[in-house]
CSV table of C-alpha atoms and ligand atoms in Angstrom, one decimal:
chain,number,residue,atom,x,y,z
A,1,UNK,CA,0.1,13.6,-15.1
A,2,UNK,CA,0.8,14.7,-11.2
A,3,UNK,CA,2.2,12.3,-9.2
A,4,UNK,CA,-0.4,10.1,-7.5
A,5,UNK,CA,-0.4,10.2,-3.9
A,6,UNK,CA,-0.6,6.7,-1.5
A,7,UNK,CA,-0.9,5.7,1.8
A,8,UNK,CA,1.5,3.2,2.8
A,9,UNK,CA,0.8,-0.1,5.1
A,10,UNK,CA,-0.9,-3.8,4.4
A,11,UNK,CA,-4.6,-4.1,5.9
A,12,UNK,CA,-4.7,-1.4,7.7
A,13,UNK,CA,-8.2,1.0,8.9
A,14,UNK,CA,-7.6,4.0,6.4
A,15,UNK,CA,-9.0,7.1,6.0
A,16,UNK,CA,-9.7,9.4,2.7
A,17,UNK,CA,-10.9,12.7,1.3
A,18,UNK,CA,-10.5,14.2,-2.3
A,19,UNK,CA,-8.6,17.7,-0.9
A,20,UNK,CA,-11.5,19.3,-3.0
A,21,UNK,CA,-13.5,18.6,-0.1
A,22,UNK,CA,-12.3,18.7,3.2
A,23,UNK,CA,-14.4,16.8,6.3
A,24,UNK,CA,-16.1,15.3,3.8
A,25,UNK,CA,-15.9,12.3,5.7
A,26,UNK,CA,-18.4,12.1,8.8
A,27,UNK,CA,-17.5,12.1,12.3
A,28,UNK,CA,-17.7,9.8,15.0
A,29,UNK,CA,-20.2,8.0,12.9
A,30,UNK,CA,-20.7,6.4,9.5
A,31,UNK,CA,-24.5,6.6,8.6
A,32,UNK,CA,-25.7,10.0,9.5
A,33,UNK,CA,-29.0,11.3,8.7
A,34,UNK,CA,-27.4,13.9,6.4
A,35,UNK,CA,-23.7,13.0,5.3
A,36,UNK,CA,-20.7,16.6,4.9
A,37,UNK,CA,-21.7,17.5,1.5
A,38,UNK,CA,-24.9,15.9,0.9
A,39,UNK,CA,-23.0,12.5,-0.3
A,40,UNK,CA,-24.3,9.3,0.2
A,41,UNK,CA,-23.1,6.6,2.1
A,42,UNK,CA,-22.1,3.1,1.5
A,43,UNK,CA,-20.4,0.0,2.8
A,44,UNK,CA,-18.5,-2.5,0.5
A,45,UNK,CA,-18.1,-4.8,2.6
A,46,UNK,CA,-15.0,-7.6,1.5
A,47,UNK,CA,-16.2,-10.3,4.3
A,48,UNK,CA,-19.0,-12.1,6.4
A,49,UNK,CA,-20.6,-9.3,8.7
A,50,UNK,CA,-19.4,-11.8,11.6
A,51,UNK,CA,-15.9,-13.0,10.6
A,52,UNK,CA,-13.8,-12.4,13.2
A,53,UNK,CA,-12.1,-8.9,13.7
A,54,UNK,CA,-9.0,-10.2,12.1
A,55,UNK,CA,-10.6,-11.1,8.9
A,56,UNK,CA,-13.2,-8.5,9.2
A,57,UNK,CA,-12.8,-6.7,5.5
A,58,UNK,CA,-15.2,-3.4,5.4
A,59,UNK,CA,-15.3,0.4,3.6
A,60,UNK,CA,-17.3,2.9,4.1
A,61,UNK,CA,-17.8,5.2,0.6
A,62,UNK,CA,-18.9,8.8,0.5
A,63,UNK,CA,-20.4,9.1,-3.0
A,64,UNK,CA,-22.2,11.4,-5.3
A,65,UNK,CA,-24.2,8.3,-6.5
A,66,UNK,CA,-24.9,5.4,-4.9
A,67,UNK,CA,-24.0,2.7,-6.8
A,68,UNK,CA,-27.2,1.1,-7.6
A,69,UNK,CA,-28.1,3.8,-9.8
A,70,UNK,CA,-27.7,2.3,-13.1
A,71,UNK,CA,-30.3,0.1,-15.6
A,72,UNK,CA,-30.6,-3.8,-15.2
A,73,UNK,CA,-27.3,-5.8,-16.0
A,74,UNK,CA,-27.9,-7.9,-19.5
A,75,UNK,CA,-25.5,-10.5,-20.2
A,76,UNK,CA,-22.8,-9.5,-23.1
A,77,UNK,CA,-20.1,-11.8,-24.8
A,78,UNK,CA,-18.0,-13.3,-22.8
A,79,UNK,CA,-15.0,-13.5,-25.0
A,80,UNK,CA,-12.1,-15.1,-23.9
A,81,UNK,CA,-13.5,-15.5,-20.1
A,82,UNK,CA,-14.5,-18.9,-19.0
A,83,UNK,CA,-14.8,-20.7,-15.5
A,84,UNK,CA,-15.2,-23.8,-17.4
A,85,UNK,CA,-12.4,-26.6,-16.5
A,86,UNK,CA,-13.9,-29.5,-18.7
A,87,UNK,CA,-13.5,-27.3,-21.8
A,88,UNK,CA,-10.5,-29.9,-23.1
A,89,UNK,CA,-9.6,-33.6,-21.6
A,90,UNK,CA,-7.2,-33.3,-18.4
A,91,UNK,CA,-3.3,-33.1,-19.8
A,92,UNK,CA,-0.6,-33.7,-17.2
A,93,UNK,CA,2.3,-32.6,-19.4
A,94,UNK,CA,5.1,-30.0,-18.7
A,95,UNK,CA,3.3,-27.0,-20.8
A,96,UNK,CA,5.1,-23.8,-22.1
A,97,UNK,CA,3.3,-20.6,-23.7
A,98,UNK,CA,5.7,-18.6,-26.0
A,99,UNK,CA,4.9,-14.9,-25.6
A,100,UNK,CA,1.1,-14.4,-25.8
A,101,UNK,CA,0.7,-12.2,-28.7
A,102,UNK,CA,-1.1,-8.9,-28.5
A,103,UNK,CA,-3.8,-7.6,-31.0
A,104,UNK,CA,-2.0,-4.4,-33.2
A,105,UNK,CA,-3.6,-1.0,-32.1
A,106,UNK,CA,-4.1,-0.5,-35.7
A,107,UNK,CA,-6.1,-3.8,-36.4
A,108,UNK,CA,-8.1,-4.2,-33.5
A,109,UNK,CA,-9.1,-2.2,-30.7
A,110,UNK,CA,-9.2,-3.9,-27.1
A,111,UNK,CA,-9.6,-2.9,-23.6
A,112,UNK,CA,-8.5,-4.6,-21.1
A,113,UNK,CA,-11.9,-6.4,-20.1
A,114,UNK,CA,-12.3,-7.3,-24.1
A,115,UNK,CA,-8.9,-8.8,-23.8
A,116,UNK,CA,-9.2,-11.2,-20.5
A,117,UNK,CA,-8.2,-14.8,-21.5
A,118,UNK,CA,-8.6,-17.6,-19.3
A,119,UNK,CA,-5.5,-19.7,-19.5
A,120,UNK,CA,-6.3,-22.4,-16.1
A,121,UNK,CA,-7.7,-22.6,-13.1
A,122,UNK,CA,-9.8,-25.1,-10.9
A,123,UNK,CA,-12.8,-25.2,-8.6
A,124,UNK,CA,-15.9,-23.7,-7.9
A,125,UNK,CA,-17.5,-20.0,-8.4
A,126,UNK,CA,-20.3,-20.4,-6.5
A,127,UNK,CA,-19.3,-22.0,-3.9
A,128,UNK,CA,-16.5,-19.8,-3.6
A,129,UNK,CA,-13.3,-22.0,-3.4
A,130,UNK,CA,-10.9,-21.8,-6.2
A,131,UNK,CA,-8.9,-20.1,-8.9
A,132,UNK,CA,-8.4,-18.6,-12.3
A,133,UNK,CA,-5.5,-17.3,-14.4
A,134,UNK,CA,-6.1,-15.1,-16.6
A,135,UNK,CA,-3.2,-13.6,-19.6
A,136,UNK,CA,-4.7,-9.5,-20.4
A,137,UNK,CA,-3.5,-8.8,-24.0
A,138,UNK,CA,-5.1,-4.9,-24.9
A,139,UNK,CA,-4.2,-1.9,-26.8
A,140,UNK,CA,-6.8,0.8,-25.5
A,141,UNK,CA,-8.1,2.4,-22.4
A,142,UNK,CA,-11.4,1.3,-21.4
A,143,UNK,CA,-13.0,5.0,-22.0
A,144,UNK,CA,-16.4,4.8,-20.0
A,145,UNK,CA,-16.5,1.4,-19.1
A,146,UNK,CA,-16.1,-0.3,-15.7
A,147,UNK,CA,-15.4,-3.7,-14.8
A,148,UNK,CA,-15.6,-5.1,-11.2
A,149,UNK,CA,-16.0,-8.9,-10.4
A,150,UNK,CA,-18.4,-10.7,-7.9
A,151,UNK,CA,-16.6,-14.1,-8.0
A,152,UNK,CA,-13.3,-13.0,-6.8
A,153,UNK,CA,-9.8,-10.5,-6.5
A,154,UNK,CA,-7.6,-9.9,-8.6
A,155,UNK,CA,-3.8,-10.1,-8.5
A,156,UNK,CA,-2.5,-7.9,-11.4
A,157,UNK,CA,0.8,-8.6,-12.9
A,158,UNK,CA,1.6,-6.1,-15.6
A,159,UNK,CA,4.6,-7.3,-18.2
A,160,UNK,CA,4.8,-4.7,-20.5
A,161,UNK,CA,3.0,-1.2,-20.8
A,162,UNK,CA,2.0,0.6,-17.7
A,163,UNK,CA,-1.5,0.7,-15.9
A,164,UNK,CA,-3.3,3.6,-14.6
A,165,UNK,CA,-6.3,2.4,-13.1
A,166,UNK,CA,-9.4,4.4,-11.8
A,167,UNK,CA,-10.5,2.6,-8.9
A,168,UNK,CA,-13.5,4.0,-6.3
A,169,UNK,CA,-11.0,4.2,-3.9
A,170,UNK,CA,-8.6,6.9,-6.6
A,171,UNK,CA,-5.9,6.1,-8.7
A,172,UNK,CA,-2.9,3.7,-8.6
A,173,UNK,CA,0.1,3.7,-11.4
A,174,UNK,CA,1.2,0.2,-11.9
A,175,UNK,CA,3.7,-0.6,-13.7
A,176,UNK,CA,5.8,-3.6,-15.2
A,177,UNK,CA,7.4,-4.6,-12.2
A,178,UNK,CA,5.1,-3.8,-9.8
A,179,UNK,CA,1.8,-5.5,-9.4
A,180,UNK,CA,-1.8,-4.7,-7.7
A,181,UNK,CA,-5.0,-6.4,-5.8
A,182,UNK,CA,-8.5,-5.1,-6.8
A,183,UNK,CA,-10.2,-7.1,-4.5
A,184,UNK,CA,-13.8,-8.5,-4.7
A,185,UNK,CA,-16.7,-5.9,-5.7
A,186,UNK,CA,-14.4,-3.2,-6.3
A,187,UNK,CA,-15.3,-0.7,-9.5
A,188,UNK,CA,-12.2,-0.1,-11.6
A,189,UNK,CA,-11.4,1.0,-15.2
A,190,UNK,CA,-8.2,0.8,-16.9
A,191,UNK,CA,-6.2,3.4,-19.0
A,192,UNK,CA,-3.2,1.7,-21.1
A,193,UNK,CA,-0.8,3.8,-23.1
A,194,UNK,CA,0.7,1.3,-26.0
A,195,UNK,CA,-0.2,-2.6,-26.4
A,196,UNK,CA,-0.3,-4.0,-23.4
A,197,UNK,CA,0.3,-7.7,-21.4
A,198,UNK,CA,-0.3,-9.0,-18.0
A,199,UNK,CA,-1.3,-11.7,-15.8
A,200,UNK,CA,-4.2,-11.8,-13.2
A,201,UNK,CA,-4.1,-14.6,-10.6
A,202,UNK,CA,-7.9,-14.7,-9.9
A,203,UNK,CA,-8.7,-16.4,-6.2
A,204,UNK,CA,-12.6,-17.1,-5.3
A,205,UNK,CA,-13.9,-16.0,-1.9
A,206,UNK,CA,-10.5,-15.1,0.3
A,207,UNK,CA,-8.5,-12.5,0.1
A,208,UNK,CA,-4.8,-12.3,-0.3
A,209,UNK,CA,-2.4,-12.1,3.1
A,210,UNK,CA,1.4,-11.6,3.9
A,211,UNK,CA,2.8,-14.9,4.7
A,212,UNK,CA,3.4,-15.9,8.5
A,213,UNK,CA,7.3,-15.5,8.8
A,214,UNK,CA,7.9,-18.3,11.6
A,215,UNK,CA,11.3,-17.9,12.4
A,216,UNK,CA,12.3,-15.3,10.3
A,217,UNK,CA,11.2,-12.8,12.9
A,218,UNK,CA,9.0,-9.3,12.3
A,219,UNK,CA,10.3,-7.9,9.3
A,220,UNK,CA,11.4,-9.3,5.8
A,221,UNK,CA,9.6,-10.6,2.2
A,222,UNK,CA,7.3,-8.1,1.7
A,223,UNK,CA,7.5,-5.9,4.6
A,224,UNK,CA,3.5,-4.2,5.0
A,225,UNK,CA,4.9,-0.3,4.5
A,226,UNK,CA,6.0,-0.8,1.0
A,227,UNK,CA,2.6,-1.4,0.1
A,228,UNK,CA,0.8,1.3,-1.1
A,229,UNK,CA,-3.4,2.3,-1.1
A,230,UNK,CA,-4.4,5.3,-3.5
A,231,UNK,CA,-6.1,8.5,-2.1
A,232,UNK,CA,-9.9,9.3,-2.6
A,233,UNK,CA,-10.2,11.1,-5.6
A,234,UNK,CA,-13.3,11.8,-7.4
A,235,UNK,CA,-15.0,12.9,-10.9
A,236,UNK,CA,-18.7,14.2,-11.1
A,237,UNK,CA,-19.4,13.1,-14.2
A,238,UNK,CA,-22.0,13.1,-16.0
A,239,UNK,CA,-22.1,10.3,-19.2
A,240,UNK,CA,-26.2,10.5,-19.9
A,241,UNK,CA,-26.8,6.6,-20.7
A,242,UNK,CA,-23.6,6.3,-21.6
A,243,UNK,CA,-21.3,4.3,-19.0
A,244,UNK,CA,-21.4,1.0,-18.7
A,245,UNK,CA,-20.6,-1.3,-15.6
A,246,UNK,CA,-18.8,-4.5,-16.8
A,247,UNK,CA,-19.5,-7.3,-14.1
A,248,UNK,CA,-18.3,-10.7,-14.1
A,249,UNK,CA,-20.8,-12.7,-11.8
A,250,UNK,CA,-20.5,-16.3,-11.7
A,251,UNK,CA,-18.1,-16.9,-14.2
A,252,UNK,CA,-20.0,-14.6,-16.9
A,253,UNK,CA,-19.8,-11.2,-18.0
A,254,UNK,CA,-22.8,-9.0,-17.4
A,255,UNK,CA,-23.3,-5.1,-18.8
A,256,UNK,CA,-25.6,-2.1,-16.7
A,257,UNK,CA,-25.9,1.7,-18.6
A,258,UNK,CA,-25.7,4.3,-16.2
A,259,UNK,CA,-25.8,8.2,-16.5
A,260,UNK,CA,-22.7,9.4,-14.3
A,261,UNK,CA,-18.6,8.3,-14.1
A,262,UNK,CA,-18.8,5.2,-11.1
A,263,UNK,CA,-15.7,7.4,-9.4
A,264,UNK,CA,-17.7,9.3,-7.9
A,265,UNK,CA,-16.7,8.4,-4.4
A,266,UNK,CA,-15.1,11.9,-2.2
A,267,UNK,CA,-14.4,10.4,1.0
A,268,UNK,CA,-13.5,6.8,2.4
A,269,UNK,CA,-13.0,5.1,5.4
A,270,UNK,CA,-12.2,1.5,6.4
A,271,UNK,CA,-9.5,-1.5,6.0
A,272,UNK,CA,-11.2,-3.4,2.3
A,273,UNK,CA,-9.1,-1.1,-0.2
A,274,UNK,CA,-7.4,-2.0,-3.4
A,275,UNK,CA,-3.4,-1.6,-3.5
A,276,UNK,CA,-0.3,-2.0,-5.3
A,277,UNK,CA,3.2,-3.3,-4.3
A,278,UNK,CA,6.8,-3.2,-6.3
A,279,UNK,CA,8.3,-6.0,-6.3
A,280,UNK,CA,11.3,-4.2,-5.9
A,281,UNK,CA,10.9,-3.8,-2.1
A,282,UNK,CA,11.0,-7.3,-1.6
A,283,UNK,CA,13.6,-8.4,1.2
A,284,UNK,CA,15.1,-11.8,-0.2
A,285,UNK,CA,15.8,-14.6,2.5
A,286,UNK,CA,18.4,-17.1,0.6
A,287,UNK,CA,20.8,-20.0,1.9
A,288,UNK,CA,24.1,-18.5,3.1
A,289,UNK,CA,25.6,-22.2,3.8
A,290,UNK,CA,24.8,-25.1,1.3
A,291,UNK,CA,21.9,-26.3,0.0
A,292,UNK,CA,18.4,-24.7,-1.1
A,293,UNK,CA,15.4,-23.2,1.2
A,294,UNK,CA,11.9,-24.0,-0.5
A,295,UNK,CA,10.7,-21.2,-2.7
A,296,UNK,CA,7.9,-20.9,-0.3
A,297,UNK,CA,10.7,-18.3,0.7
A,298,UNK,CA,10.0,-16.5,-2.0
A,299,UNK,CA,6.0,-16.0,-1.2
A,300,UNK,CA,4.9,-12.6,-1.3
A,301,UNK,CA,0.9,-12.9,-0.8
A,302,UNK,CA,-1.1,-15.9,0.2
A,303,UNK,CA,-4.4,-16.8,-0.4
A,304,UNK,CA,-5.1,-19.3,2.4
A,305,UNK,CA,-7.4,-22.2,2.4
A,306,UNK,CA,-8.9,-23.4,5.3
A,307,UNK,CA,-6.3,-25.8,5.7
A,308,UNK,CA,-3.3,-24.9,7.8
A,309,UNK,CA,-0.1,-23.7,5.6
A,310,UNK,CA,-1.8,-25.0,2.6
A,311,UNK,CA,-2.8,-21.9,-0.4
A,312,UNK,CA,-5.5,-21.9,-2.4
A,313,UNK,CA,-2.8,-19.7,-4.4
A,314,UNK,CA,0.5,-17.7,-3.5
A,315,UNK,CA,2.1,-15.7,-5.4
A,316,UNK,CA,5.8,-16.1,-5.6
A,317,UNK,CA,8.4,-14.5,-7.1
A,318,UNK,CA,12.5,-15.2,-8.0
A,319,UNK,CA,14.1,-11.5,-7.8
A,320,UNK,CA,17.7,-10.3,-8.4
A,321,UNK,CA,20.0,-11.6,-5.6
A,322,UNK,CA,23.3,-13.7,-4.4
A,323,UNK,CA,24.0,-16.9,-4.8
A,324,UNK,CA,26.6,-18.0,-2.4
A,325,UNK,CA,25.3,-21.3,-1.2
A,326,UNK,CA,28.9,-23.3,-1.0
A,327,UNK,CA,29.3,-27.5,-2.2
A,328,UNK,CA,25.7,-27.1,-4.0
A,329,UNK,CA,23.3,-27.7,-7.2
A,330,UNK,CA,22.4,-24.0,-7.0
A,331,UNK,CA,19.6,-23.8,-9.9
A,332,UNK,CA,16.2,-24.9,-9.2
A,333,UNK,CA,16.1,-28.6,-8.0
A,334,UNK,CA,14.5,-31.4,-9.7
A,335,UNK,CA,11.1,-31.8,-8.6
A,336,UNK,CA,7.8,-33.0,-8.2
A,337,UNK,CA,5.0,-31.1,-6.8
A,338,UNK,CA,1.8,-32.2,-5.3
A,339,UNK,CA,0.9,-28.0,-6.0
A,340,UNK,CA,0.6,-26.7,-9.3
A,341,UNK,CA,2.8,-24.4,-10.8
A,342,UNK,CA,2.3,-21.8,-13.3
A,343,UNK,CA,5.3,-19.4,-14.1
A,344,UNK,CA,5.2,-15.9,-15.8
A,345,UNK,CA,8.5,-14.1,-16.4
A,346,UNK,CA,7.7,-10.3,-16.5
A,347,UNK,CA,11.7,-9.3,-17.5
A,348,UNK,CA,14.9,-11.2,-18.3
A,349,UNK,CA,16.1,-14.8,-18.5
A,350,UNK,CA,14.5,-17.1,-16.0
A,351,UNK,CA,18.1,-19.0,-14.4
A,352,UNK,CA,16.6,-22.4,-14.7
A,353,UNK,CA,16.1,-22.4,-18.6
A,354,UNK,CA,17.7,-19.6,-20.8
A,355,UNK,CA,15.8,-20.2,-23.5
A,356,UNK,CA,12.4,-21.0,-24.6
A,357,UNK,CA,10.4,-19.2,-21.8
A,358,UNK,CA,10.3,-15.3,-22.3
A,359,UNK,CA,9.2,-12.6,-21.4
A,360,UNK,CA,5.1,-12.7,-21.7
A,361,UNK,CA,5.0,-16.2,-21.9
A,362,UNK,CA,4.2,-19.3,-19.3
A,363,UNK,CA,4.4,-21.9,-17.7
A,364,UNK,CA,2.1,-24.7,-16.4
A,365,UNK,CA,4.0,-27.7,-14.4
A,366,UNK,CA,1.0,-29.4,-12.8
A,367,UNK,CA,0.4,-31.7,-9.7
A,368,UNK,CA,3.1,-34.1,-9.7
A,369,UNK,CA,4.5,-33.7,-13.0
A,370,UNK,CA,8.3,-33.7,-12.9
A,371,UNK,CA,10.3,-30.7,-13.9
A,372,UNK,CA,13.3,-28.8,-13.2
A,373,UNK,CA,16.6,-27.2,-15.1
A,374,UNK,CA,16.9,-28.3,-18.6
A,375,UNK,CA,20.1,-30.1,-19.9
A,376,UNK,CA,22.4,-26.6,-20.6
A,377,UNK,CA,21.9,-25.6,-17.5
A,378,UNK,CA,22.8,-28.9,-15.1
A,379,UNK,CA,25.9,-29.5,-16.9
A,380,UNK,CA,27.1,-26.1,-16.7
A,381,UNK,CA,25.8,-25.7,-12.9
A,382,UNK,CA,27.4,-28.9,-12.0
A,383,UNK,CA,30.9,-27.9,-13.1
A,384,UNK,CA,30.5,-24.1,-12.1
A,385,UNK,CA,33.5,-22.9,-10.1
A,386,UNK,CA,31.2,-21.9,-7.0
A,387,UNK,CA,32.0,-18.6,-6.2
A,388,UNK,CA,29.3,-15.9,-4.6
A,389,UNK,CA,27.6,-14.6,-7.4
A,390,UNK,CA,24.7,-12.7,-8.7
A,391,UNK,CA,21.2,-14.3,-9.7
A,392,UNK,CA,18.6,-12.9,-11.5
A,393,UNK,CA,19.8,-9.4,-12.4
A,394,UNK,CA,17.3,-7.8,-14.8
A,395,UNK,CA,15.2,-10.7,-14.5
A,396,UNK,CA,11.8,-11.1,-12.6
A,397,UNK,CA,10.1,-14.5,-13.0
A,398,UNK,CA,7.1,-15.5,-10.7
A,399,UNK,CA,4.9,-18.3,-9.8
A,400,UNK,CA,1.6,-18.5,-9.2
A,401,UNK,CA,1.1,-21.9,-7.1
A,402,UNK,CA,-1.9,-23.8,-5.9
A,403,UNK,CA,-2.8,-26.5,-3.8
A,404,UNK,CA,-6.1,-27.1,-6.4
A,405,UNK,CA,-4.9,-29.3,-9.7
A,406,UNK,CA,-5.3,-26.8,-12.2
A,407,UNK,CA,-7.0,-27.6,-15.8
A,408,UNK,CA,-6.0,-25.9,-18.6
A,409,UNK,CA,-8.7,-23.8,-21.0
A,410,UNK,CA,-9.5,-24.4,-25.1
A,411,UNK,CA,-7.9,-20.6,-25.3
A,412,UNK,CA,-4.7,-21.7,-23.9
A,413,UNK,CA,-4.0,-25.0,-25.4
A,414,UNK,CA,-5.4,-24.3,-29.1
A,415,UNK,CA,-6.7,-20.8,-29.6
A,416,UNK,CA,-4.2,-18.6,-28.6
A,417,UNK,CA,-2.0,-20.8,-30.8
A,418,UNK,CA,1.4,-20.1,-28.6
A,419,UNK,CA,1.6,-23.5,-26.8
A,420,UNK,CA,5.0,-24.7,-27.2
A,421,UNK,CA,4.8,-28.0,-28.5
A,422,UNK,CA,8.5,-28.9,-27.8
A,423,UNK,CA,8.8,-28.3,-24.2
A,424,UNK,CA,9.7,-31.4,-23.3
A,425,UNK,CA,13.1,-31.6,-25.6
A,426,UNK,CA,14.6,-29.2,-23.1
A,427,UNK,CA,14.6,-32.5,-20.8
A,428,UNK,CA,15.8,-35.3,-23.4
A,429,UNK,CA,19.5,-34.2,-23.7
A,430,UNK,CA,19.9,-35.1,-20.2
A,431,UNK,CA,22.0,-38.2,-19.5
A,432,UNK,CA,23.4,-40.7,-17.1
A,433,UNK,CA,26.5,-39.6,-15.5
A,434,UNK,CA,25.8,-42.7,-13.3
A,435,UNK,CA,29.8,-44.0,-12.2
A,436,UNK,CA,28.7,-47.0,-10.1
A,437,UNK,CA,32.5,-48.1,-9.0
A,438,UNK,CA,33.2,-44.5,-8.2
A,439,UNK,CA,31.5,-42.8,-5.2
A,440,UNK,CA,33.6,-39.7,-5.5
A,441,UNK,CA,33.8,-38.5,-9.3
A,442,UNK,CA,36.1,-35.4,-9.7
A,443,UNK,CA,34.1,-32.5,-9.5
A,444,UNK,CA,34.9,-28.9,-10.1
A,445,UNK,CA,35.9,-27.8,-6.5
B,501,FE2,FE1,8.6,-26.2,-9.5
């Protein structure tokens, strides 16, 4: 496959045309009478016609078809997809997934809309305020389906196989590593090339945002150039009856036939775009005296509620860096969280607990529950010679935190069977080193 093309930036007004035809986009207007090439037009728009100008989401799409050529939607199974948080009573324990297991190519075939599983999430669909996360587990490409969701964006997070989605903006490569945003509305299908895992942080009715950076000044975390908005790219396709239209609208997954391939659009204009990001790029801010920073340092996109510095969801992550931070407990601190936290690790050993949470598995510490290092690692932290080292090489862990108290689904405390039901032993070795007639116990340094 040729290298895909990108245009790099962060919310930017873009423009787009398939090289097949050129001025396909219209001049100094968006609605003519007639549109370059006899396409049609269409706006998707991403936010209130009147939300301000720097919130106001909008694209225009040159297309062969206009979307609403296809046959009534008919509701089809919704597998593993639910919005319903009373599924299972409320459990406030420490929760660990061991690696969610994949179906075998060779006993079942599933794309990646057949293999969505809702693991958590809280709030409402329809009033759109809340979230969802969902674990992708799929072995094939999804062929002449489509899947785009009313109720929300997504946040991609691929762990292992690579994704090349079609999107009716073009195509974007995502690899492990590297994650995406198909926002709200947006038509999508999804080639995979062995069996496949992923999250999907799922946010209702805002879209995600770089962090403000306070005193950290203009640049730094994710800086907007690195990420990266495919190029219009099209296919006249014609599927007679054949394609379907996957659509998740309020919480349930709906199905429309239509004749032609939905990527169909030549030209496009406008700032509501999917994209894609390696986490790579991201410039790590880190104590260079003593002590820890919040990992709100960490925060590369921000959902934001209404409430000032409070997320419906961010999403977080913990790449390779330097420790250096002198006199200090440098793992993780011992806390408790009025957010909730769920943790994916997409390579490596996460620093705060060698074992027991891999690669494709989770973590769900929810609002208020204690956690922190296990027992290994606070002994050997606390009597580490502290010299600068490195963290985290050939590791990426991540967090996806909210401010909503998450509940956990049916699927992901029973069915998917991977709930690790000794968690909470990593936190019994722990024990008083309590010296009550010695302030200063010898330490290491
Ligand atoms: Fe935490």
């Amino acid at each position: 496959m040729a290298e895909l093309k990108y245009i790099s930036g962060f919310g930017n007004e873009c423009a787009s045309e398939d090289p097949r035809c050129p001025g396909a986009l219209p001049e100094g207007q968006n609605n003519p009478q007639v549109c370059p090439y006899n396409l049609y037009a269409e706006q998707l728009s991403g936010s209130a016609f009147t939300c301000p100008r720097s919130t106001n989401k909008r694209s225009w799409l040159y297309r062969i078809l206009p979307s609403v050529s296809h046959k009534p939607f008919e509701s089809i199974d919704q597998g593993h997809v639910t919005h319903n948080w009373d599924e299972v009573d409320p459990d406030p324990n420490q929760l660990r997934w061991k690696p969610f297991e994949i179906p075998k190519t060779s006993q079942k075939k599933v794309d990646f809309v057949s293999g969505l599983h809702t693991l958590c999430g809280a709030g409402d669909i329809k009033s759109n305020n809340g979230l969802a996360i969902h674990i992708f587990l799929c072995n094939t490409s999804m062929g002449n389906r489509c899947f785009y969701n009313s109720d929300g964006d997504f946040l991609i997070v691929p762990q292992k196989g690579k994704l090349l989605i079609y999107t009716e903006f073009g195509k974007m490569l995502v690899q492990p590593n590297e994650i995406c945003v198909i926002q709200r509305g947006m038509r999508f299908s999804i080639d995979v090339f062995e069996e496949t895992r992923g999250y999907i942080l799922e946010v209702y009715g805002v879209h995600f945002e770089l962090p403000d950076l306070g005193p950290i000044g203009a640049n730094g975390l994710a800086n907007p150039r690195d990420f990266l908005i495919p190029v219009a790219w099209y296919e006249d396709r014609q599927v007679p009856g054949g394609y379907t239209v996957i659509n998740k609208y309020q919480g349930k997954l709906f199905a429309a036939k239509q004749d032609v391939s939905p990527f169909n659009v030549v030209a496009w204009h406008g700032n509501y775009t999917p994209y894609k990001y390696n986490l790579e790029n991201f410039m790590v801010i880190n104590s260079v005296a003593f002590d820890h920073a919040d990992p709100s340092i960490f925060t590369v996109l921000t959902a934001k509620s209404v409430r000032p510095g409070v997320a419906v969801a961010d999403f977080v992550i913990f790449p390779p860096r330097w420790g250096v931070a002198d006199k200090t407990f440098r793992p993780p601190y011992y806390h408790r969280n009025c957010m909730s936290e769920f943790m994916g690790l997409i390579k490596g050993h996460y620093e705060a607990k060698q074992g027991g949470f891999l690669p494709g598995g989770g973590s769900l510490h929810s609002s208020m529950t204690p956690h922190g290092p296990d027992a290994d690692c606070f002994e050997k932290a606390s009597k580490a010679k502290l010299a600068p080292e490195r963290i985290a090489d050939g590791t990426m862990a991540f967090m996806f935190e909210s401010s909503l108290s998450m509940a956990v689904t049916k699927w992901g405390l029973k069915t998917s069977n991977c709930l690790d039901e000794n968690y909470y032993k990593c936190w019994e070795p722990l024990k008083s080193h309590f010296t009550p007639n010695s302030r200063n116990p010898a330490g290491p340094n």
